[in-house]
Coordinates of C-alpha atoms in Angstrom, one line a residue:
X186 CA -24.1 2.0 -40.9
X187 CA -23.4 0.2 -37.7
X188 CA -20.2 -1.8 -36.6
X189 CA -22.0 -5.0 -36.8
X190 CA -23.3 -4.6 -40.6
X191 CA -20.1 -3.2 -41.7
X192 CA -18.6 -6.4 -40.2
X193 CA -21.2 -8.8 -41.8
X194 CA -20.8 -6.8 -45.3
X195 CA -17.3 -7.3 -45.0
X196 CA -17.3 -10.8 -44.0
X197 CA -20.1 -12.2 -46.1
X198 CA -18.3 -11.0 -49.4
X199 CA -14.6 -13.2 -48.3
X200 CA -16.1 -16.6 -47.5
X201 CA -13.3 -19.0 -46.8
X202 CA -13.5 -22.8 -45.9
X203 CA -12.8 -24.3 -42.8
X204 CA -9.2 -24.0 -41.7
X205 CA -8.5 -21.3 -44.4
X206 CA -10.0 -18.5 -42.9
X207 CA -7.1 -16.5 -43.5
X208 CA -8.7 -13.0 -44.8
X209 CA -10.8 -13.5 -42.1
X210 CA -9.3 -14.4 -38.8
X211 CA -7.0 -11.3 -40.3
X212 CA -9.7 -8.9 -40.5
X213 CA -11.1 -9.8 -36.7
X214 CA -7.9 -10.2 -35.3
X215 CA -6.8 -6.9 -36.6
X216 CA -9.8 -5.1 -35.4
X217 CA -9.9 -6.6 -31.8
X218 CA -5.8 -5.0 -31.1
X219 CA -7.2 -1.8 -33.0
X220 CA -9.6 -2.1 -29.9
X221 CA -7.2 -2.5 -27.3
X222 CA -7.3 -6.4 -26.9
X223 CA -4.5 -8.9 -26.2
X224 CA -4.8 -11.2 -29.2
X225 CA -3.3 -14.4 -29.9
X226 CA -3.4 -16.1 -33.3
X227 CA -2.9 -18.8 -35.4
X228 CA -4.0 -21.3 -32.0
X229 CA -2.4 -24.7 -32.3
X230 CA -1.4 -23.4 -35.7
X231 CA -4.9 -22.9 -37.4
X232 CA -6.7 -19.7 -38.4
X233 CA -8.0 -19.6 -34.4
X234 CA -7.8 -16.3 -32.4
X235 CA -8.2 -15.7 -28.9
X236 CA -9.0 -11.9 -27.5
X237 CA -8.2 -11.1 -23.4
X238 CA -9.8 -8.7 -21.4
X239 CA -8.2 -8.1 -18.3
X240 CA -10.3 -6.4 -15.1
X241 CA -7.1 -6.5 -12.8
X242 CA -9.7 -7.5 -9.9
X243 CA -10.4 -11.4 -9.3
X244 CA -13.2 -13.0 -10.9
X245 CA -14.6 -15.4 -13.2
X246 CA -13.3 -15.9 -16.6
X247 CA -16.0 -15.8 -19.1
X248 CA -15.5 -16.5 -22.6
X249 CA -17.7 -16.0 -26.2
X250 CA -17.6 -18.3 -29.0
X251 CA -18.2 -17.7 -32.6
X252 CA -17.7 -19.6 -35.9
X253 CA -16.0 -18.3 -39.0
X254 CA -15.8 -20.7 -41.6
X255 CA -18.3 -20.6 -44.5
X256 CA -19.6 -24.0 -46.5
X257 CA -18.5 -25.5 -49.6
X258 CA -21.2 -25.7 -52.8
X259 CA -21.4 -26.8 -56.4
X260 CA -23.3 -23.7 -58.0
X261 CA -23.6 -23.1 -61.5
X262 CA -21.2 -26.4 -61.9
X263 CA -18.1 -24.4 -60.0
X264 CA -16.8 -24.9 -56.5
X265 CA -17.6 -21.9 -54.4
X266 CA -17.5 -21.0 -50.5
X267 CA -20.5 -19.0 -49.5
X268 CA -21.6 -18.4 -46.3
X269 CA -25.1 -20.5 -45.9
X270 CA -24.6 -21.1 -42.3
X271 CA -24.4 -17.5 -40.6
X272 CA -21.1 -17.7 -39.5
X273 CA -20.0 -14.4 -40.7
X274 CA -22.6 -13.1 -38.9
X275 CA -21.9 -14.5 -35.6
X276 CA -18.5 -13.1 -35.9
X277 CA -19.9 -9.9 -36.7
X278 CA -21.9 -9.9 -33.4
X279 CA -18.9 -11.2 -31.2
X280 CA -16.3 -8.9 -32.7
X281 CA -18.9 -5.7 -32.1
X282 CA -19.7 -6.9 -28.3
X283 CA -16.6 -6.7 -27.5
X284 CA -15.2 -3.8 -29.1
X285 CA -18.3 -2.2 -27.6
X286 CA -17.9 -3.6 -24.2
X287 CA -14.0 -2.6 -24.4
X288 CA -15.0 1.6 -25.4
X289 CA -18.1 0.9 -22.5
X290 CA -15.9 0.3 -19.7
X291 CA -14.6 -3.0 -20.2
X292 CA -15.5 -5.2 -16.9
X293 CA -15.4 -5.2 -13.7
X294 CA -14.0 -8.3 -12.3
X295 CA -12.6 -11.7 -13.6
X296 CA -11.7 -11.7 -17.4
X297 CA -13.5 -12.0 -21.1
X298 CA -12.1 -14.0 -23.8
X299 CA -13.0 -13.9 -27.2
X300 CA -12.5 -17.1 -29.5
X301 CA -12.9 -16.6 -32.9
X302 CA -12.9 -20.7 -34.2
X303 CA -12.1 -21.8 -37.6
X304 CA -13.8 -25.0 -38.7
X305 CA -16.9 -25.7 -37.2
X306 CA -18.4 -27.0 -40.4
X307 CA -15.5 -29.5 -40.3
X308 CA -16.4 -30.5 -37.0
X309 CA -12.6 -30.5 -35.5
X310 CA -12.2 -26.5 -35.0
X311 CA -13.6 -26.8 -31.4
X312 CA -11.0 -29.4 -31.3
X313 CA -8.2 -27.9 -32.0
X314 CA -8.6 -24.5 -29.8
X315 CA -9.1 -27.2 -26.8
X316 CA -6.3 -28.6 -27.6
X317 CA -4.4 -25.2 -28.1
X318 CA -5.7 -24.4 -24.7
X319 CA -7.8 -21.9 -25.8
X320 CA -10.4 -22.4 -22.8
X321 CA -8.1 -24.3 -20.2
X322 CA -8.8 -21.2 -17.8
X323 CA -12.8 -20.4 -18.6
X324 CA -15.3 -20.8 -16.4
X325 CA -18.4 -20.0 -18.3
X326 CA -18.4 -20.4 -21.8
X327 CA -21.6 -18.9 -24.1
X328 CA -22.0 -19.7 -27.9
X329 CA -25.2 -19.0 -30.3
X330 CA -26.8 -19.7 -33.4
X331 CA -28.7 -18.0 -35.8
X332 CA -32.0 -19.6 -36.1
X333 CA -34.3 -20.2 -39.1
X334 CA -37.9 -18.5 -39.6
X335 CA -40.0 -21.7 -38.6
X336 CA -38.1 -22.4 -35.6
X337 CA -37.4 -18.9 -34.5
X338 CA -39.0 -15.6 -35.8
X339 CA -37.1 -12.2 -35.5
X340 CA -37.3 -10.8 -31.8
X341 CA -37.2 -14.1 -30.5
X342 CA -34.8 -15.6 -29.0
X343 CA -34.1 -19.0 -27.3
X344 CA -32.4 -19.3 -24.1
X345 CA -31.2 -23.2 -24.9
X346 CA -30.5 -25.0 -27.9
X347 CA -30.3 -28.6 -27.1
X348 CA -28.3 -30.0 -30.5
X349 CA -28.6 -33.5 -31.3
X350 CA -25.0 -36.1 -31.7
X351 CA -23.9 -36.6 -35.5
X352 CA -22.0 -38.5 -37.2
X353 CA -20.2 -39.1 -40.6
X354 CA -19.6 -42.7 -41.9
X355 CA -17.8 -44.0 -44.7
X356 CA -17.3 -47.2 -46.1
X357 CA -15.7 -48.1 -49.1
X358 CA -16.2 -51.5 -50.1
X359 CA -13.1 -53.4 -52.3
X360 CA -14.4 -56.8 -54.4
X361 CA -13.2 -58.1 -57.8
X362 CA -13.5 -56.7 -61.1
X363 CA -15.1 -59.5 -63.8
X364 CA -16.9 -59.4 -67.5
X365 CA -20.4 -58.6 -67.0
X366 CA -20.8 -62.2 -68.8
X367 CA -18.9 -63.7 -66.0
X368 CA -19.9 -62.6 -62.9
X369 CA -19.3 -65.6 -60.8
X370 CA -15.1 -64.5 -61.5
X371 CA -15.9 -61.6 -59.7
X372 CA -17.0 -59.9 -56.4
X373 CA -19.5 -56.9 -57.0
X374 CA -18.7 -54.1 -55.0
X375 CA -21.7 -52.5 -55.9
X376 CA -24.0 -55.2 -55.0
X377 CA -22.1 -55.2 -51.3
X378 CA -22.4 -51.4 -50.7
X379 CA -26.2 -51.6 -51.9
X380 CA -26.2 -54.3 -49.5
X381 CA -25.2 -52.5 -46.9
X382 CA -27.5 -49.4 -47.6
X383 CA -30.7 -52.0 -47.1
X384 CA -28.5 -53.2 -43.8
X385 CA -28.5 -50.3 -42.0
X386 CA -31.9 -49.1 -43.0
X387 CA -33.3 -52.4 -41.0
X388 CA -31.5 -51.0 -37.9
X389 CA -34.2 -50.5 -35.0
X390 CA -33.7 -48.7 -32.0
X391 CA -36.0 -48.5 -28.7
X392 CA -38.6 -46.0 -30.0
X393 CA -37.9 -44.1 -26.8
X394 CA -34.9 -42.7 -28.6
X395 CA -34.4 -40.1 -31.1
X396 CA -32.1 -41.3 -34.1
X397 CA -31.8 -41.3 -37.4
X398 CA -29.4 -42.9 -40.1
X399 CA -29.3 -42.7 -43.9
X400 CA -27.2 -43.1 -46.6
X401 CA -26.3 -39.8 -48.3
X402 CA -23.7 -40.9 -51.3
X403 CA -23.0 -43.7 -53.3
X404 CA -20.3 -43.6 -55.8
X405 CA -19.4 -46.3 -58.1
X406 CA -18.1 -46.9 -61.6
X407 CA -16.5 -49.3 -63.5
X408 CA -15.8 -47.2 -66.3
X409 CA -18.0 -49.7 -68.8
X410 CA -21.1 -50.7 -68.4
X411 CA -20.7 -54.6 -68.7
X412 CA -17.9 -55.0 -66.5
X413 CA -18.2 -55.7 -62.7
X414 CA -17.0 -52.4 -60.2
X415 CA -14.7 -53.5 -58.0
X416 CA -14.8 -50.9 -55.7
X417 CA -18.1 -48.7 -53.9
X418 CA -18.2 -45.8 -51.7
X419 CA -21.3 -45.7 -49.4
X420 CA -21.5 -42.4 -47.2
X421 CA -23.9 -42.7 -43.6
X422 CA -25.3 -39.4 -42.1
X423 CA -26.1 -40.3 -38.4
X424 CA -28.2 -38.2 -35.7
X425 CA -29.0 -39.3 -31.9
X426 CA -30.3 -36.3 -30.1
X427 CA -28.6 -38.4 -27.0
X428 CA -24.6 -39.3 -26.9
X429 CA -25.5 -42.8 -25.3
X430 CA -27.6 -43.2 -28.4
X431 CA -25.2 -42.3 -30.6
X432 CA -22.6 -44.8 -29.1
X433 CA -25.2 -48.0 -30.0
X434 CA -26.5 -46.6 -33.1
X435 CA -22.5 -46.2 -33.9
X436 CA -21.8 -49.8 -33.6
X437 CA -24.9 -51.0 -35.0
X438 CA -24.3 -49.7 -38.2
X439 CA -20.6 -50.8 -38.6
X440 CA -21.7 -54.1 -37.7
X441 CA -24.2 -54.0 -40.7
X442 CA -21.7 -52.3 -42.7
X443 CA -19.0 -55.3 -41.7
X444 CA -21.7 -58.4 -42.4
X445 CA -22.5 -57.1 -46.1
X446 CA -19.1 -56.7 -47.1
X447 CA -18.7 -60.3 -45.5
X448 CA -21.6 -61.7 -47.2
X449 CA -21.1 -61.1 -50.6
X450 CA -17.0 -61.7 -50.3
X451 CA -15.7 -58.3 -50.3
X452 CA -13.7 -56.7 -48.0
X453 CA -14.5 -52.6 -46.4
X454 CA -12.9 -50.0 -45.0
X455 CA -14.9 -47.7 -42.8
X456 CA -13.6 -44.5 -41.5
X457 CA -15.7 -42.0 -38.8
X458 CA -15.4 -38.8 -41.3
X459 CA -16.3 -36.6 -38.3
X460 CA -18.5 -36.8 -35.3
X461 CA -20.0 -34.0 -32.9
X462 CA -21.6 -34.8 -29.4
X463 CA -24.6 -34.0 -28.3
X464 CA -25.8 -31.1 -26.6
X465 CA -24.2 -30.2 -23.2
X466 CA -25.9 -27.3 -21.4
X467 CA -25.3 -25.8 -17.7
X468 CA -28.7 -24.3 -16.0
X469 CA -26.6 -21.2 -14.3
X470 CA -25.3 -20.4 -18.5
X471 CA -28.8 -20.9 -19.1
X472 CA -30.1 -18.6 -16.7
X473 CA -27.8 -16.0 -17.6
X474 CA -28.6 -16.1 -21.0
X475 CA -32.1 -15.9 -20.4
X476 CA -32.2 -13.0 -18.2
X477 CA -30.1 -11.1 -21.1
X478 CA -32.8 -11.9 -23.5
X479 CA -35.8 -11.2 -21.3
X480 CA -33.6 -7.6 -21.0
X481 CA -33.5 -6.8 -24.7
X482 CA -36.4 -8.7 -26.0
X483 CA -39.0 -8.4 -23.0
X484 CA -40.8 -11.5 -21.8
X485 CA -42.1 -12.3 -25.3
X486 CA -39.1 -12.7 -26.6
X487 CA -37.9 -15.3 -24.8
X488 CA -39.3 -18.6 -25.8
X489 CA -39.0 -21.9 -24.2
X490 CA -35.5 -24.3 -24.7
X491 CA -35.8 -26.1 -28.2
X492 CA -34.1 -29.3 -29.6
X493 CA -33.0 -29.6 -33.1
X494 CA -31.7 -32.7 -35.2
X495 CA -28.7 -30.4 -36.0
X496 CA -25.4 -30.4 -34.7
X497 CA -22.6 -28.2 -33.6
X498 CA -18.8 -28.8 -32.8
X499 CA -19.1 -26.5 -29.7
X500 CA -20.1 -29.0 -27.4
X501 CA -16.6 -30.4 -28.2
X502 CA -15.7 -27.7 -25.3
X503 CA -17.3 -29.5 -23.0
X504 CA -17.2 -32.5 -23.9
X505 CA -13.3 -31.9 -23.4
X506 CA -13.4 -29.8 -20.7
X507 CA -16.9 -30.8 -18.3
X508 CA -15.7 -28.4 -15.9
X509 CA -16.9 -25.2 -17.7
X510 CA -20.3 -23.9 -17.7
X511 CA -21.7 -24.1 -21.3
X512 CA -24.3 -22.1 -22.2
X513 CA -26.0 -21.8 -26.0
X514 CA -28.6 -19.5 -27.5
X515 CA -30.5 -19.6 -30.8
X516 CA -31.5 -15.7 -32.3
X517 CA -34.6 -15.5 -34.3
X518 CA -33.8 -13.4 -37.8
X519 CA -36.3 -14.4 -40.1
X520 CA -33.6 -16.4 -41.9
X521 CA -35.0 -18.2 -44.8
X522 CA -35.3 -20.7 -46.8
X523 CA -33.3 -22.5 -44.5
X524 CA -29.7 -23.1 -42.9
X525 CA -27.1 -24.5 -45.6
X526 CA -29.5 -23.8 -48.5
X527 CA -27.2 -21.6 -50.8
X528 CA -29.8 -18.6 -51.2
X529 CA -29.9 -18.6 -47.1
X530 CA -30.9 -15.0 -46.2
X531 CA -31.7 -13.4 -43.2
X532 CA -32.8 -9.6 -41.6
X533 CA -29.5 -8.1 -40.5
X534 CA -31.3 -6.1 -38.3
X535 CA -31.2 -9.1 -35.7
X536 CA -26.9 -8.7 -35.5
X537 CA -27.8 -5.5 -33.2
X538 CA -30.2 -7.2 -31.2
X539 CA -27.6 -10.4 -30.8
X540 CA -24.7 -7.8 -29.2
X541 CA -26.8 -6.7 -27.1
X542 CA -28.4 -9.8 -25.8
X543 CA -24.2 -10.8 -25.2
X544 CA -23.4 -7.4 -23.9
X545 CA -26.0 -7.9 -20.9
X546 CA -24.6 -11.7 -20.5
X547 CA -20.9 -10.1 -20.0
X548 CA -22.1 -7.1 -17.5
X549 CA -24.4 -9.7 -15.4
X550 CA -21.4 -12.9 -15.2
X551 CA -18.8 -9.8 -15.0
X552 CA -20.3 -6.3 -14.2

């Protein structure tokens, strides 16, 4: 069995959420010193690790992301963590490349850092290891994704994935509880949230953009069916594959959000539940990566840059920081029936091919 399957099978059977990755970052952490890295945990007091690998000759400082945190379902009626998303195999593929490039060699110039992130599904792990100044010296920085089968097939992989902006919105609306017979003594907070649903369905941008919002929960109950609720929560998924996009579609929508509540005499709080910018992708990361999978996977592995509706908190890197050279990479593994689906599977085989797709990135940024 190789390095990077014994990592997956060890990962995949200890999902933890997002900020609890204890077992985890415990596991990759331990196995990076066993390597002979410098590690650093616990980052700005979370689950986050950071591996250096010193050349002792002047150079660029490259780093390599990956995710660790698994998803949160309902299956079977019970609240499980299962790993839906491929982050345990990411970290599988970044803790073998460089515990191979480490027994290879290591580098030759500048240094390699290693960031293991907790929370990406949260959307605030990126975040946090910015702001624990995990990348404050990096000049290139390379992150990747597993892809699913209709996007990306195995022994594919794409050079660019250009992710779109997303965020979370929620309202919860606050009227006047009433009889059912007496209505006109109350304020329906139901009737505002529904309201508000219609609202921000009627929002049009310019049809040059590409956006999308929909409500995605609506929870309300007065206990009794004859009474009026005096309180709704009303849950907004949001997409823009541009940031400026994102900004107006933003606004538009608590502005709709605002004017129902005021129409029908209610009064809303709205909170941003979490928010992730759109793709931000350098051309020299890009060529890199490219060249790596033209190396491993010949030219008909390499397809052209693709766009997807999805999002990913590690453009919150450089977002934060503009100054680093972001490059990420989609792999093809024949992952089915899709991302987030909780029977997500995918062939493991494609772990191998990702190491050495980042192996080649590291020898050609730092051999």
């Amino acid at each position: 069995m190789s390095q990077t399957v014994e990592h997956f099978n060890y990962l995949h059977h200890i999902p933890e959420l997002g900020f609890e990755e204890f077992k985890t970052s415990a596991y990759i952490a331990d196995k990076l010193e066993a390597a002979g890295f410098q590690v650093t945990r616990n980052i700005n007091g979370t689950t986050g690790i950071v591996a250096v690998l010193e050349s002792g000759r002047p150079g660029p400082v490259l780093a390599l992301r990956a995710d660790m945190d698994a998803l949160g379902h309902i299956i079977d009626g019970q609240h499980v963590a299962r790993h839906t998303c491929g982050h345990d195999g990411h970290s599988s593929v970044v803790l073998t490349t460089a515990q191979e490039i480490l027994a290879e060699g290591g580098i030759k110039q500048g240094r390699l850092k290693i960031l293991f992130q907790p929370a990406e599904e949260l959307g605030t792990g990126a975040i946090a290891m910015t702001e624990g100044g995990a990348i404050d010296d990096v000049d290139m920085l390379l992150g990747f994704h597993l892809r699913p089968l209709e996007e990306c097939p195995m022994g594919q992989a794409v050079p660019a994935m250009y992710y779109s902006a997303s965020a979370t919105v929620e309202a919860i609306f606050h009227g006047k509880a009433a009889h059912g017979a007496r209505p006109h003594l109350g304020v329906n907070a139901l009737d505002a949230g529904a309201h508000a649903v219609q609202a921000v369905n009627g929002i049009h941008l310019s049809p040059s953009l590409t956006w999308s919002a929909k409500a995605t929960r609506f929870l309300c109950d007065a206990g009794v069916t004859n009474s009026i609720p005096s309180e709704a929560t009303v849950v907004w998924d949001l997409r823009s594959a541009e940031n400026e996009g994102m900004t107006e579609l933003k606004a538009r929508v608590l502005r709709a959000i605002e004017s129902s509540a005021q129409a029908y005499g209610a009064s809303v709080d709205i909170r941003i539940l979490k928010e992730m910018p759109a793709a931000i992708i350098d051309e020299d990361a890009t060529g890199v990566i490219a060249s790596a999978i033209r190396e491993v996977l010949g030219d008909a592995g390499l397809t052209e840059p693709k766009s997807t509706p999805g999002s990913e908190d590690f453009f919150h890197y450089l977002r934060l920081r503009p100054q680093i050279k972001g490059g990420f990479w989609g792999l093809g593994a024949n992952l089915t029936p899709g991302l987030h689906h909780p029977e997500m599977h995918f062939d493991r085989d494609a772990l191998a091919l990702g190491v050495k797709v980042f192996k080649s990135c590291v020898r050609r940024v730092l051999g």
